PDB file of C-alpha atoms in Angstrom:
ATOM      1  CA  UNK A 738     127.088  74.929  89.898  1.00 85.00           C
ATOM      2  CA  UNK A 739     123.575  76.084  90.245  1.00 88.00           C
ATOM      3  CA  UNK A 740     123.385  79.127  92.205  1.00 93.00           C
ATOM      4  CA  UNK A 741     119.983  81.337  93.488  1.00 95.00           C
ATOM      5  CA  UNK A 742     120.615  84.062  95.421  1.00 96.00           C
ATOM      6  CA  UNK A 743     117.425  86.789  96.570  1.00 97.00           C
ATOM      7  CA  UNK A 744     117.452  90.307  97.625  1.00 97.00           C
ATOM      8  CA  UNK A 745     114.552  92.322  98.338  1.00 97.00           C
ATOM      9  CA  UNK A 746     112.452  91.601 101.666  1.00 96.00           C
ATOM     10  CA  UNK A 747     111.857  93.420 104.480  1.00 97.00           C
ATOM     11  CA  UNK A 748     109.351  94.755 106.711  1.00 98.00           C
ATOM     12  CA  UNK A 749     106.157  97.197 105.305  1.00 98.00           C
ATOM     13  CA  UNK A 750     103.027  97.840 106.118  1.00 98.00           C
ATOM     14  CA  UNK A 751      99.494  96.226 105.198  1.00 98.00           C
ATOM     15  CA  UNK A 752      99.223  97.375 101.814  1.00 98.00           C
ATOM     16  CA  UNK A 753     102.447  98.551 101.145  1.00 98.00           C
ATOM     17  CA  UNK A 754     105.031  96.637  98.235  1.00 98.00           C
ATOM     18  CA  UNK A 755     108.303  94.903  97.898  1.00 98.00           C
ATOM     19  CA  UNK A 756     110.665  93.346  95.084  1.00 98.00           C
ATOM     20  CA  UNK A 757     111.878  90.112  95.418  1.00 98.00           C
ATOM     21  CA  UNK A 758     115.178  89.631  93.268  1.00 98.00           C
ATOM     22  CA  UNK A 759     116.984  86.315  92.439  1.00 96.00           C
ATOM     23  CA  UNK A 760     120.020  86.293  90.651  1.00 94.00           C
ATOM     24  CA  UNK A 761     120.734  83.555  88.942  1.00 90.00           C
ATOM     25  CA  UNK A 762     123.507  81.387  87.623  1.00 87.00           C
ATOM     26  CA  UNK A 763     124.747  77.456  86.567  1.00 83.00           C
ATOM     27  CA  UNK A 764     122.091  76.335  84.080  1.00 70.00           C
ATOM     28  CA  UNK A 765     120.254  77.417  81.006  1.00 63.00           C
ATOM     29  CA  UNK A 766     117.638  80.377  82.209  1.00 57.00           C
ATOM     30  CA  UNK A 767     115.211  80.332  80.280  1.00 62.00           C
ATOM     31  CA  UNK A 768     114.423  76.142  79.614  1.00 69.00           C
ATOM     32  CA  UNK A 769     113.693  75.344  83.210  1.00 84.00           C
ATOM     33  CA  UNK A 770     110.824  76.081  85.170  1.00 90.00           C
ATOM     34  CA  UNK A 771     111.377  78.882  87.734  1.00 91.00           C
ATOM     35  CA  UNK A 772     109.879  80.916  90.319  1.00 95.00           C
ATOM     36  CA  UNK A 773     109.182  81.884  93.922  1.00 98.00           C
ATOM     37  CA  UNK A 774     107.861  79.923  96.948  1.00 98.00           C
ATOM     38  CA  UNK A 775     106.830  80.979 100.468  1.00 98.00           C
ATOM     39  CA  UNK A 776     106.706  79.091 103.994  1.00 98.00           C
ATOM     40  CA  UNK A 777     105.518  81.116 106.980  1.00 97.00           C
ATOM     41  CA  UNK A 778     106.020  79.824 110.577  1.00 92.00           C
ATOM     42  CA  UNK A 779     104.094  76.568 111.342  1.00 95.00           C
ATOM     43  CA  UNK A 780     103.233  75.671 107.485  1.00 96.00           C
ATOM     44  CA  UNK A 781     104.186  74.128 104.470  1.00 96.00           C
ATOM     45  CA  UNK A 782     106.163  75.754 101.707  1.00 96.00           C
ATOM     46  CA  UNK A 783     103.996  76.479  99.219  1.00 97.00           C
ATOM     47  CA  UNK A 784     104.523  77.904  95.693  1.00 97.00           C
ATOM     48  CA  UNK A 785     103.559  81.810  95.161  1.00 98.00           C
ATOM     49  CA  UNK A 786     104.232  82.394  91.068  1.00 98.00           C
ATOM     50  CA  UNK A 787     106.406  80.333  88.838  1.00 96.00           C
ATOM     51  CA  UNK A 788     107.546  80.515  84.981  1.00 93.00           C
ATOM     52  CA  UNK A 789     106.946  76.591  83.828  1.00 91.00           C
ATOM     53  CA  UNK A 790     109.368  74.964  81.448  1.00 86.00           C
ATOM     54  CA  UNK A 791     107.149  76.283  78.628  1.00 87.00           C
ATOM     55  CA  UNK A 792     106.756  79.942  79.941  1.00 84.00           C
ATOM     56  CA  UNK A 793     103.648  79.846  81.074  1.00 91.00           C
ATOM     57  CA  UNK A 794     103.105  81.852  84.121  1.00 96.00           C
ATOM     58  CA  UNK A 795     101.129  80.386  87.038  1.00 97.00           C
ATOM     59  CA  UNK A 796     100.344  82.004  90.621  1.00 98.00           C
ATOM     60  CA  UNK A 797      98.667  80.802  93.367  1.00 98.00           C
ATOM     61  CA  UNK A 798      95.359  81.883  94.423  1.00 98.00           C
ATOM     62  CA  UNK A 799      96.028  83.823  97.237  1.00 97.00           C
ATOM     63  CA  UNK A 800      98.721  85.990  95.343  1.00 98.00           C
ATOM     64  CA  UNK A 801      96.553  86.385  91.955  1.00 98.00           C
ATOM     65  CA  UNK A 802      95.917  90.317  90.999  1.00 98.00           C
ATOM     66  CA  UNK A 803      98.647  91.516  93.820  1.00 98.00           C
ATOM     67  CA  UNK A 804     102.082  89.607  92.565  1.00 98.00           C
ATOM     68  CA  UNK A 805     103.930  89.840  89.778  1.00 98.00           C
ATOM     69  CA  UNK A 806     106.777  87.680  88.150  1.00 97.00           C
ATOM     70  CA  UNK A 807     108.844  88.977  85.784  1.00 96.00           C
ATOM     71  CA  UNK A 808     112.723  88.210  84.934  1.00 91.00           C
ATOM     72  CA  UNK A 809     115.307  89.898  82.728  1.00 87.00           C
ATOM     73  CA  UNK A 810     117.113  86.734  80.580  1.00 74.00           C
ATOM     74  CA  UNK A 811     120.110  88.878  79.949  1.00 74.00           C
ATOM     75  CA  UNK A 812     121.117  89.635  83.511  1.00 65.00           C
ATOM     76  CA  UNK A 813     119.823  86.010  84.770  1.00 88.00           C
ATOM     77  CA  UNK A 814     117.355  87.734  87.262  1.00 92.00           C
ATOM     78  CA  UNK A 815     113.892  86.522  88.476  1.00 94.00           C
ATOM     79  CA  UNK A 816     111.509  89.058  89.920  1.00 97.00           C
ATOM     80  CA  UNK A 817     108.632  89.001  92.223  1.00 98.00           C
ATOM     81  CA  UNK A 818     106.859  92.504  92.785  1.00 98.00           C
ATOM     82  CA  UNK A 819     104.150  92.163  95.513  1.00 98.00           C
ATOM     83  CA  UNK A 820     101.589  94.681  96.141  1.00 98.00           C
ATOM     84  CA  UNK A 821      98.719  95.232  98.339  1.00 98.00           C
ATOM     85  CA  UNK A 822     100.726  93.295 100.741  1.00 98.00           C
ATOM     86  CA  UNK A 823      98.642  91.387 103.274  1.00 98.00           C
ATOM     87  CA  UNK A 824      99.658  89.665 107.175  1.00 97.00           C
ATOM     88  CA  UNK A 825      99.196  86.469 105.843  1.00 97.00           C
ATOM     89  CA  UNK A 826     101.487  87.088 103.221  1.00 98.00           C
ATOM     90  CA  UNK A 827     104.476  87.250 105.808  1.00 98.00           C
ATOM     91  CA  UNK A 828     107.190  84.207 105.624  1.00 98.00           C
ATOM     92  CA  UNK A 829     110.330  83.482 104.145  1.00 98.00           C
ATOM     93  CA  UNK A 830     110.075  83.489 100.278  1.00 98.00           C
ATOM     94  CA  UNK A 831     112.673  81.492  98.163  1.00 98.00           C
ATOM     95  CA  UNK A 832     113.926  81.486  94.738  1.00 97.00           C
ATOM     96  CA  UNK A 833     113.447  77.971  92.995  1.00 96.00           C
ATOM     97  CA  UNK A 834     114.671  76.271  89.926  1.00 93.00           C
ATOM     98  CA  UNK A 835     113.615  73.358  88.124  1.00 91.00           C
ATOM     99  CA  UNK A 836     110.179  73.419  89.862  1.00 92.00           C
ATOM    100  CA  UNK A 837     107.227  71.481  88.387  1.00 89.00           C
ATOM    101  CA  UNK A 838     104.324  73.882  89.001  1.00 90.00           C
ATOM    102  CA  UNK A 839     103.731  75.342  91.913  1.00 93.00           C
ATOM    103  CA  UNK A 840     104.484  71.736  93.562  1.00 92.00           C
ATOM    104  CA  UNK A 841     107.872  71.531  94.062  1.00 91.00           C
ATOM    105  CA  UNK A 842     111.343  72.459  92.887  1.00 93.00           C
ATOM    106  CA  UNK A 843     114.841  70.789  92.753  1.00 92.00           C
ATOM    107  CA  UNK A 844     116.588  73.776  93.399  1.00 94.00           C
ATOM    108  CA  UNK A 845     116.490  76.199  96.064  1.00 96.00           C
ATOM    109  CA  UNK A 846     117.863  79.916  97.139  1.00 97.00           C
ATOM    110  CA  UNK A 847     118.532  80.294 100.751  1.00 97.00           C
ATOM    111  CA  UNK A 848     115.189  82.819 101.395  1.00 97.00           C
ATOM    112  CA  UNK A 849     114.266  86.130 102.271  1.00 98.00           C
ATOM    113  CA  UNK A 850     112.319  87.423 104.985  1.00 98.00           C
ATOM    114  CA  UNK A 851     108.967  89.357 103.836  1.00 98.00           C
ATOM    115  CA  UNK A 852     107.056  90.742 107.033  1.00 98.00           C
ATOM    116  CA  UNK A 853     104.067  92.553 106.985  1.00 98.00           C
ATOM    117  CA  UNK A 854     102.634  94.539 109.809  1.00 97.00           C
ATOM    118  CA  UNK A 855      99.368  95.732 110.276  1.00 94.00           C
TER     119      UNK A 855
END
């Protein structure tokens, strides 16, 4: 059973950081596409930074120079650091699995809040 499960958000200031953790379980880490997505009140969910199937890395715009991915394949964790935090970064971020770019996934962890405050 496919399981995503994040840690990590809170509240911070404009300019301030968080890590996003997903732990992850029920399929082979490291030959799926994986990553983080983001929907803030009133929009779309959108993808943030993903690992494709071939281990490429891809971020959005927005996020580019401020968010990292990373994951450790031995504890089955995805990471998202996020610095120089921004308002408009502020929404629920999930964990995803099987994603195909920063499109859209097939799996999904059940989100964690990320609010920044000016």
């Amino acid at each position: 059973q496919v399981q995503l499960v994040e840690s990590g958000g809170g509240s911070v200031q404009a300019g301030g950081s968080l890590r996003l953790s997903c732990a992850v379980s029920g399929f082979t880490y490291s030959s799926v596409c994986m990553g983080w997505f983001r929907q803030a009140p009133g929009k779309e969910r959108e993808g943030v930074a993903v690992f494709d199937s071939d281990g490429t890395t891809i971020y959005a715009e927005a996020v580019k120079g401020r968010f990292t991915i990373s994951k450790e394949k031995d504890k089955s964790t995805l990471y998202l650091q996020m610095n120089s935090l921004k308002p408009e970064d502020t929404a629920m971020y999930y964990c995803a699995a099987e994603c195909h770019g920063l499109f859209i996934a097939g799996y999904w962890g059940q989100g964690t809040q990320v609010t920044v405050t000016v």
